[in-house]
Coordinates of C-alpha atoms in Angstrom, one line a residue:
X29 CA 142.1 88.5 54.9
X30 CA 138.6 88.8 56.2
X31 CA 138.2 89.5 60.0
X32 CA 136.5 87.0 62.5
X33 CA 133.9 88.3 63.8
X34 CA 134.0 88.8 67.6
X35 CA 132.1 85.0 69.2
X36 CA 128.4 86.6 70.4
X37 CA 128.2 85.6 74.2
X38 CA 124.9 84.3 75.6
X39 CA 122.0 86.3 76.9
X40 CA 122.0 87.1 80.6
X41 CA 125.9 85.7 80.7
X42 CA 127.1 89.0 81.4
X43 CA 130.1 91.1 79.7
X44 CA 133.8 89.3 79.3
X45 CA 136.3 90.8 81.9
X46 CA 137.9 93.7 81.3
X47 CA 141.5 95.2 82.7
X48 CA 140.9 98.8 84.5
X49 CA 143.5 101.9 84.8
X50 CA 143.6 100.9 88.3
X51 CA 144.9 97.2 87.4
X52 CA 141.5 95.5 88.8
X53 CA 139.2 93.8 86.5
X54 CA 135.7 94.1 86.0
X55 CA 132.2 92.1 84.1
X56 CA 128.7 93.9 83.9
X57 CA 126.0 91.7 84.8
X58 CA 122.0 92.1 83.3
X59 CA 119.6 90.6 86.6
X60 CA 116.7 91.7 84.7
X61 CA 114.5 94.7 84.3
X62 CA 112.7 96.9 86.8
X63 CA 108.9 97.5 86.5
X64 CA 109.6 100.4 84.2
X65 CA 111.2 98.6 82.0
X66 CA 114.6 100.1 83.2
X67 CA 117.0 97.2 82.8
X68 CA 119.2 96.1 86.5
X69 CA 122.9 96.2 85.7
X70 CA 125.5 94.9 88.5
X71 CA 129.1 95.3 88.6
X72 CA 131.5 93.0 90.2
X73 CA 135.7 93.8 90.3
X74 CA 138.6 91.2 90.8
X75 CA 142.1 91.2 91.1
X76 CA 142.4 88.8 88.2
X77 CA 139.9 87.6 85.1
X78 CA 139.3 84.4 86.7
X79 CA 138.3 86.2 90.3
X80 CA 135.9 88.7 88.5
X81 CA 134.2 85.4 86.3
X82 CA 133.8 83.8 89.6
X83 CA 132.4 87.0 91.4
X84 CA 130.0 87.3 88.6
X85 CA 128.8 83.8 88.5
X86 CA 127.9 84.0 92.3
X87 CA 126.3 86.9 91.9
X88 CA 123.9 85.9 89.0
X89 CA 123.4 82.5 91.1
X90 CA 122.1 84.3 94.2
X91 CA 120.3 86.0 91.7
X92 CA 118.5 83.0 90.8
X93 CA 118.0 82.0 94.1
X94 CA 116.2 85.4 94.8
X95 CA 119.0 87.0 96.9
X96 CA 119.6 90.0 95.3
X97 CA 118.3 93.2 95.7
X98 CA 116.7 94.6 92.6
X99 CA 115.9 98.3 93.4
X100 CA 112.3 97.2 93.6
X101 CA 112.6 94.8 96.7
X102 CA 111.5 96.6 99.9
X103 CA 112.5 96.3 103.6
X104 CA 109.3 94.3 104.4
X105 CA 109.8 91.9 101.4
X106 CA 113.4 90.9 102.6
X107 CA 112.0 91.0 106.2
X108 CA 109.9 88.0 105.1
X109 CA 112.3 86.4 103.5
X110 CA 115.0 86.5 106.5
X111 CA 112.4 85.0 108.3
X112 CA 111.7 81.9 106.7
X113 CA 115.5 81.6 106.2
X114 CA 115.7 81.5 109.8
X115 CA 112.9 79.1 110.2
X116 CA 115.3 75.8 110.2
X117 CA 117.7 77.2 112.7
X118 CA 115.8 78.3 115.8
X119 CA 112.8 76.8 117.7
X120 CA 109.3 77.4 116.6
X121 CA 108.2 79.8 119.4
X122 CA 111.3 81.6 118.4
X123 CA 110.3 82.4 115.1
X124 CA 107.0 83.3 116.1
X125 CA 108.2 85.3 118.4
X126 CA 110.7 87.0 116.0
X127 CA 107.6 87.5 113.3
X128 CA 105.7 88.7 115.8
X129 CA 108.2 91.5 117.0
X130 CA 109.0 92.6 113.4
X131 CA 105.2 92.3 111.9
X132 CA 104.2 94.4 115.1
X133 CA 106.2 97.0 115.7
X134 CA 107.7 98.1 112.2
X135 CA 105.6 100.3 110.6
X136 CA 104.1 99.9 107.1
X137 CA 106.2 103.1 106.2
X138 CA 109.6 101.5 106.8
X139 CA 108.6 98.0 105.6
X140 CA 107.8 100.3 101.9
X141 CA 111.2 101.7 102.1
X142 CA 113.8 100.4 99.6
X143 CA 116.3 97.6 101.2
X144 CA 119.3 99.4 99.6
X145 CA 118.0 102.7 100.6
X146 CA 117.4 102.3 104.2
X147 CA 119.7 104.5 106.4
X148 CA 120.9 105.1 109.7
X149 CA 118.2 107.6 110.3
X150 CA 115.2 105.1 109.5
X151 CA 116.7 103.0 112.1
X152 CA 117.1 105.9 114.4
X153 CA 113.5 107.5 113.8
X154 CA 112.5 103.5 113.8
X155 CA 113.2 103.4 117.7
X156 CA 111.6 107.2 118.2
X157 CA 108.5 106.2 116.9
X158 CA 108.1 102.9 119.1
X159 CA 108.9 104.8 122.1
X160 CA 106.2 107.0 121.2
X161 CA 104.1 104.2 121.0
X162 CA 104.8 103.1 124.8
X163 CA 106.3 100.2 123.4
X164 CA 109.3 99.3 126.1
X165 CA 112.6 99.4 126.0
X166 CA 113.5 95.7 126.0
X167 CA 110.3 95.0 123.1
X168 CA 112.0 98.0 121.4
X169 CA 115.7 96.6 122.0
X170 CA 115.0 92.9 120.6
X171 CA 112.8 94.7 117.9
X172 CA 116.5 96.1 116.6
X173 CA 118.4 93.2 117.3
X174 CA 116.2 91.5 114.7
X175 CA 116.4 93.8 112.4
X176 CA 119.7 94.3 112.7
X177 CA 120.6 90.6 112.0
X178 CA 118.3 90.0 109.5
X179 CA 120.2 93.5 107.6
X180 CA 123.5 91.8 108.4
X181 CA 122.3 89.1 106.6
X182 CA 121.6 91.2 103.6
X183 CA 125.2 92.6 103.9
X184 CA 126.8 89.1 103.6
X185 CA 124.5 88.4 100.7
X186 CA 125.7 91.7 99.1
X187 CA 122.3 92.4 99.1
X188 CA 123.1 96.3 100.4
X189 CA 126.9 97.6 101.2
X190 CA 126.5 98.6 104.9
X191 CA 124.5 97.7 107.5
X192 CA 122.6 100.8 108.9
X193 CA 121.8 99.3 111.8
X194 CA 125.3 98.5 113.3
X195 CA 126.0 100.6 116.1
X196 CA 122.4 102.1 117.2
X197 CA 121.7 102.0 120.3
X198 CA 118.0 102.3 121.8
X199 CA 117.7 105.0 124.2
X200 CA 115.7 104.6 127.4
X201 CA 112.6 106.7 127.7
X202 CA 111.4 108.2 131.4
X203 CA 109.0 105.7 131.3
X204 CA 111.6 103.0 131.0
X205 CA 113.3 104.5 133.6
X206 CA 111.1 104.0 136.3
X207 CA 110.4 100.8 134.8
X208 CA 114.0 99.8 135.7
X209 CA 113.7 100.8 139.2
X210 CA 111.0 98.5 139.7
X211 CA 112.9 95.2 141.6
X212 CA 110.1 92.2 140.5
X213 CA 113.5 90.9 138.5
X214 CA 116.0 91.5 140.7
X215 CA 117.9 89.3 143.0
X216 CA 116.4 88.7 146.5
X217 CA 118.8 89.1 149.6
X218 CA 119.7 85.9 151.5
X219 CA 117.1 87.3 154.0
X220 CA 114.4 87.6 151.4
X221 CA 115.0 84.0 150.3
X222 CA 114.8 82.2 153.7
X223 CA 111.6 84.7 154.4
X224 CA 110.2 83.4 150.8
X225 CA 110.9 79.7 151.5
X226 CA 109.6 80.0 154.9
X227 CA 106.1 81.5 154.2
X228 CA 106.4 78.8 150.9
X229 CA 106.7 75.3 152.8
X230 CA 103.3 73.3 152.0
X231 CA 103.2 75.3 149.2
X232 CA 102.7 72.6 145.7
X233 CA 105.0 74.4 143.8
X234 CA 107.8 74.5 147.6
X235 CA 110.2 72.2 146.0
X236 CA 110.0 74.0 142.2
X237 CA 111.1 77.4 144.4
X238 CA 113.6 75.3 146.5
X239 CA 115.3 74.2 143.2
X240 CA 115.3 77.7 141.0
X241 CA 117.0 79.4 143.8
X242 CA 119.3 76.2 144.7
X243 CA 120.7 76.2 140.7
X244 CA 119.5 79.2 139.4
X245 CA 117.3 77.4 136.5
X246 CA 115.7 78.9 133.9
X247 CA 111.8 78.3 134.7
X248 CA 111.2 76.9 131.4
X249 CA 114.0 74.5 132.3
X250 CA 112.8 73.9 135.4
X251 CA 109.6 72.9 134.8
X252 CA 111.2 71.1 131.6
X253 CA 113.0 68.4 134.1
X254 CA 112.3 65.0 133.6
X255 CA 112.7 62.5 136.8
X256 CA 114.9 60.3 133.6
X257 CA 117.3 64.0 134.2
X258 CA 117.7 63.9 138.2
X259 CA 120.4 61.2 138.7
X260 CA 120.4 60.3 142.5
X261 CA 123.3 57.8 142.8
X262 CA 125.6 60.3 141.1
X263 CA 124.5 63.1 142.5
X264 CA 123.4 65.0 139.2
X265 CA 121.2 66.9 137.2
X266 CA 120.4 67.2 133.7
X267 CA 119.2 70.1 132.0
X268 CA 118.1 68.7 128.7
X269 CA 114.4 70.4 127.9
X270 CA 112.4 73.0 128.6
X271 CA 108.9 74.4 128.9
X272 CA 107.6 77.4 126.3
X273 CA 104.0 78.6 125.8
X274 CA 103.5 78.7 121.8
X275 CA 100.1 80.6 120.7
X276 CA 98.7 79.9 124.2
X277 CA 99.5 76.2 124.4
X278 CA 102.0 74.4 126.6
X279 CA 104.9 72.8 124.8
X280 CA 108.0 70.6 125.8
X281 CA 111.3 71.8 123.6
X282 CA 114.7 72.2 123.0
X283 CA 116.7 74.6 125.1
X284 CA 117.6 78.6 124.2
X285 CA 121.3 77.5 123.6
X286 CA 123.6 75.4 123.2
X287 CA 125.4 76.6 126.3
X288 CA 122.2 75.8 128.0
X289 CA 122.9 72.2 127.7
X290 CA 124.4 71.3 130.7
X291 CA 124.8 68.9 134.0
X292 CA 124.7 70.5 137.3
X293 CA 125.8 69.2 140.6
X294 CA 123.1 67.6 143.1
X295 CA 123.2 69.4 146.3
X296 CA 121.8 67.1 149.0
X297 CA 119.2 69.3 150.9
X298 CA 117.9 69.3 147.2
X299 CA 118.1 66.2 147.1
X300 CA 115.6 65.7 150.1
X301 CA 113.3 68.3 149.1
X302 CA 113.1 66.1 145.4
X303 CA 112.4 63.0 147.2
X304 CA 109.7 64.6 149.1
X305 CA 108.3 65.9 145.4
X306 CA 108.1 62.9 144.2
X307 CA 106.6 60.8 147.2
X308 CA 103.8 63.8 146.7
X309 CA 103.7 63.2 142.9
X310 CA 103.4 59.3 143.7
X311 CA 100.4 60.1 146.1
X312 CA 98.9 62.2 143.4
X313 CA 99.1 59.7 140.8
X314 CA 97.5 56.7 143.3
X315 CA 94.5 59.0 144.3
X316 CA 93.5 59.6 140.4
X317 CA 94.2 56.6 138.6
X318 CA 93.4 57.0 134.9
X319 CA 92.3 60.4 135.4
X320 CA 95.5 61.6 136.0
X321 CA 98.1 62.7 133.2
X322 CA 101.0 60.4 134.0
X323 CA 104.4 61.4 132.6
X324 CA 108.2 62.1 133.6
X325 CA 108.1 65.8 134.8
X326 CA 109.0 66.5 137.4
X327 CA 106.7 69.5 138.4
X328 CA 103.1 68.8 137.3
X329 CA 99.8 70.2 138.5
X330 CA 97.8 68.0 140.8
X331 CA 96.3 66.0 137.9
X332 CA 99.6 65.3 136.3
X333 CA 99.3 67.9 133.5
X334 CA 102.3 70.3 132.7
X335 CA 103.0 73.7 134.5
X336 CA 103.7 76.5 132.9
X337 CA 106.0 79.9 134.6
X338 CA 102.2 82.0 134.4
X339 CA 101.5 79.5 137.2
X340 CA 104.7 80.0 138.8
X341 CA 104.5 83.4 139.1
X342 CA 101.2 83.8 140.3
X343 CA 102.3 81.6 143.2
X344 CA 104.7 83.1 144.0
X345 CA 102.8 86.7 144.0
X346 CA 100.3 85.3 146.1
X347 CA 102.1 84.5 148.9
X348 CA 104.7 87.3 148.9
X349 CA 100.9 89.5 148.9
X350 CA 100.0 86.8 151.9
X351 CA 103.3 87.7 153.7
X352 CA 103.9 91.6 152.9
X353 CA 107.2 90.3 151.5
X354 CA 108.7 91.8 148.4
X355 CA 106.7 90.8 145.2
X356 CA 109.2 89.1 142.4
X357 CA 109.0 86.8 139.7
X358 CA 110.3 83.3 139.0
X359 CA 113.2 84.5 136.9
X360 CA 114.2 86.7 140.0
X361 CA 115.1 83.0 141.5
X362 CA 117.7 82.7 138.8
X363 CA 119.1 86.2 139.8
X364 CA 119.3 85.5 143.5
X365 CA 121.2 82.6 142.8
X366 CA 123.9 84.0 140.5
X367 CA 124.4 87.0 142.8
X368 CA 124.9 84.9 145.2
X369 CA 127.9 82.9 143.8
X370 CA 129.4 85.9 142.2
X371 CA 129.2 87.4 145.7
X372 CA 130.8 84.3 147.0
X373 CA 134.0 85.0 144.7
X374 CA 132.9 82.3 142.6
X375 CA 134.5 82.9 139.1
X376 CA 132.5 84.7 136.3
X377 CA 133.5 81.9 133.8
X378 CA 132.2 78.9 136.2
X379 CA 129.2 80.5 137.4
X380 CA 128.3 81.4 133.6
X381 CA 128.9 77.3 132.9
X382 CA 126.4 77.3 135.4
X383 CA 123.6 79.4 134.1
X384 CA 124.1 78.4 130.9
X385 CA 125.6 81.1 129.3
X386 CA 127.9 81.4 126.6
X387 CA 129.2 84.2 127.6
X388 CA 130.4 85.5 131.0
X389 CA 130.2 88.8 130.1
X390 CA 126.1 88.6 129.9
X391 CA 126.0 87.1 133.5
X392 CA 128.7 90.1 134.9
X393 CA 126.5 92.3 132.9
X394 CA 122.7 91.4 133.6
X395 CA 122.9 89.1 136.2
X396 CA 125.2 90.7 139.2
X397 CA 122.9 92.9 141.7
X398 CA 124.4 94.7 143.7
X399 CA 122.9 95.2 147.5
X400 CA 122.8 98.1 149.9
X401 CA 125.0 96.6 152.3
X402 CA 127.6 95.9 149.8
X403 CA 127.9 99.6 148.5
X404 CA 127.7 100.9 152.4
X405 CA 130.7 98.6 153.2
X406 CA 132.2 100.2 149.7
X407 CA 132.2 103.5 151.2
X408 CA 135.7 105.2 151.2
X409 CA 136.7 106.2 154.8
X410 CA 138.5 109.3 153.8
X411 CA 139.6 110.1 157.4
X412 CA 140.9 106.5 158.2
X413 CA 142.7 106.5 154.4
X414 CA 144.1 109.8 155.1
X415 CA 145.8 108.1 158.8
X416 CA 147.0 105.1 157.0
X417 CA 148.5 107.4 154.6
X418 CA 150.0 109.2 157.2
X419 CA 151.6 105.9 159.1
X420 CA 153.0 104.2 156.2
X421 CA 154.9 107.5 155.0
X422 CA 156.3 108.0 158.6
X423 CA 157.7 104.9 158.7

């Protein structure tokens, strides 16, 4: 009887499962040919035919989609391509801000380097070099976070089989050091704040101060509020928008995070100092007429036009260098504030509700400054521990 000859299987389809020694099976899958011609073989494993098909079938259809790595596709190129697959899912300044960061500070050297061959050491020598450079600790510290997402990404994608960048760490330079001594971000003692407000009253931007350190905003939120957000009768606020500068230009968008969606309580002497921002605002408006830029911010410059925290800050600077006081930033408002509850035995899960955190751990973690007088008080008595010691064990 003749033999039937074995059914040919269609280009690029791949080889039929095969049973190992080890009891798994396994397909070889063509993706193509490198530039020299080499051809790019894959090979996927599952416990059973039918889970090795299906393993090769998503692989050859992220193939077609372009996410696989042939041993051609570089750092950079997959760099580019995280990028615009993060495009849909995080606000425009974001993703400027993210291209910008990875464009910037990785060098042409590591953006040649093979994705699958990247290792722990390019990462590592990655965060030498930029120090090097003087670029800071924190531009150097996101600079990793997005790369380690973006190589994360490639891990789901089984685009490489570890990510080299879990787990490093970037190490602060002397420079970053003193840097971090530097208190412009810190939180401002209860004696600061009430010199601040003080030396602040007739101040335009008095009542934006009055709220940031009443709630603790963000500054983008802030200056985001909307008079439609400040509910009088029920006593409440609306964080619902906020305030970003994009390429140099002003613009009104969504919040950081979801988390950052929230309704805060109205306290009544903020109340009052609202009031008297809007009777101002009112004014404003009535003195102008069409000239000025009428909409529902809150905070506006004199002619009605959006506010943005460069602005704030070089307020606030001014009249700290008027007074001899301290000189901080706006976001040191939002510090002050969260100290303050935390200091006030407020819990860590409510006051991160609060802030708008997700995550109480990042307001115990960068948001909790702790003052002099706190560590004096601290201070173990060892002589007056020793006595108490002493009269609790004669008893």
């Amino acid at each position: 009887m003749k033999k039937r000859a074995a059914k040919r299987r269609p280009n690029h389809d791949g080889s039929a499962p095969r049973l190992r020694r080890d009891g798994r099976w396994a397909c070889n899958v063509s993706l193509g040919f490198l530039e020299d011609g080499k051809p790019i073989r894959r090979t996927v494993y599952g416990a059973t035919a039918e889970a090795c098909t299906k393993a090769k079938t998503a692989l050859m259809a992220k193939y077609g989609r372009g996410l696989v790595a042939t041993g051609s596709q570089t750092l950079g190129e997959w760099l580019t391509q995280w990028l615009e697959m993060r495009r849909p899912h995080i606000a425009k300044s974001t993703h400027w801000q993210y291209q910008h960061r990875l464009e910037r500070n990785i060098p042409e050297h590591h953006k040649r380097l093979q994705l699958k061959a990247v290792k722990r050491a390019d990462v590592l020598l990655l965060d030498s070099e930029l120090a090097r450079r003087g670029i800071s600790r924190d531009n150097r510290a996101k600079t990793l976070q997005h790369l380690r997402a973006a190589l994360e990404t490639a891990l789901s994608l089984d685009l490489i089989h570890v990510n080299p960048a879990h787990g490093v760490k970037v190490t602060a330079t002397i420079a970053d050091k003193a840097k971090r001594a530097d208190p412009v971000h810190k939180a401002l003692t209860d004696a600061e704040t009430d010199t601040f407000l003080t030396a602040a009253e007739g101040d335009p931007l008095y009542s934006l101060f009055y709220m940031m350190f009443s709630l603790g905003l963000r500054v983008g939120e802030a200056l985001g509020l909307r008079w439609s957000d400040v509910d009088f009768s029920s006593q409440e606020i609306h964080v619902r928008q906020q305030v970003k500068i994009f390429e140099n230009k002003i613009e009104i968008g969504a919040l950081k995070t979801m988390a950052s969606y929230r309704s805060l309580a109205l306290p009544e002497d903020l109340a009052v100092v609202l009031e008297g921002r809007r009777w101002i605002q009112d004014a404003e408006r009535d003195l102008l007429g069409e000239a000025y830029t009428s909409s529902d911010l809150v905070f506006t410059s004199s002619l009605g036009t959006p506010l943005d925290r460069h602005n704030v800050n070089r307020s606030i600077r001014r009249i700290c260098q008027r007074e001899g006081l301290r000189v901080f930033t706006s976001h040191a408002c939002r510090h002050t504030n969260l100290t303050a509850l935390l200091r006030d035995k407020v819990s860590a899960e409510v006051v991160a509700a609060l802030a708008g955190h997700s995550s109480p751990v990042v307001t115990l973690t960068r948001y909790r400054t702790v003052f002099q007088d706190e560590k004096r008080l601290a201070v173990m008595n060892l002589a007056a521990r020793r006595a108490r010691n002493r009269n609790a064990s004669s008893l």
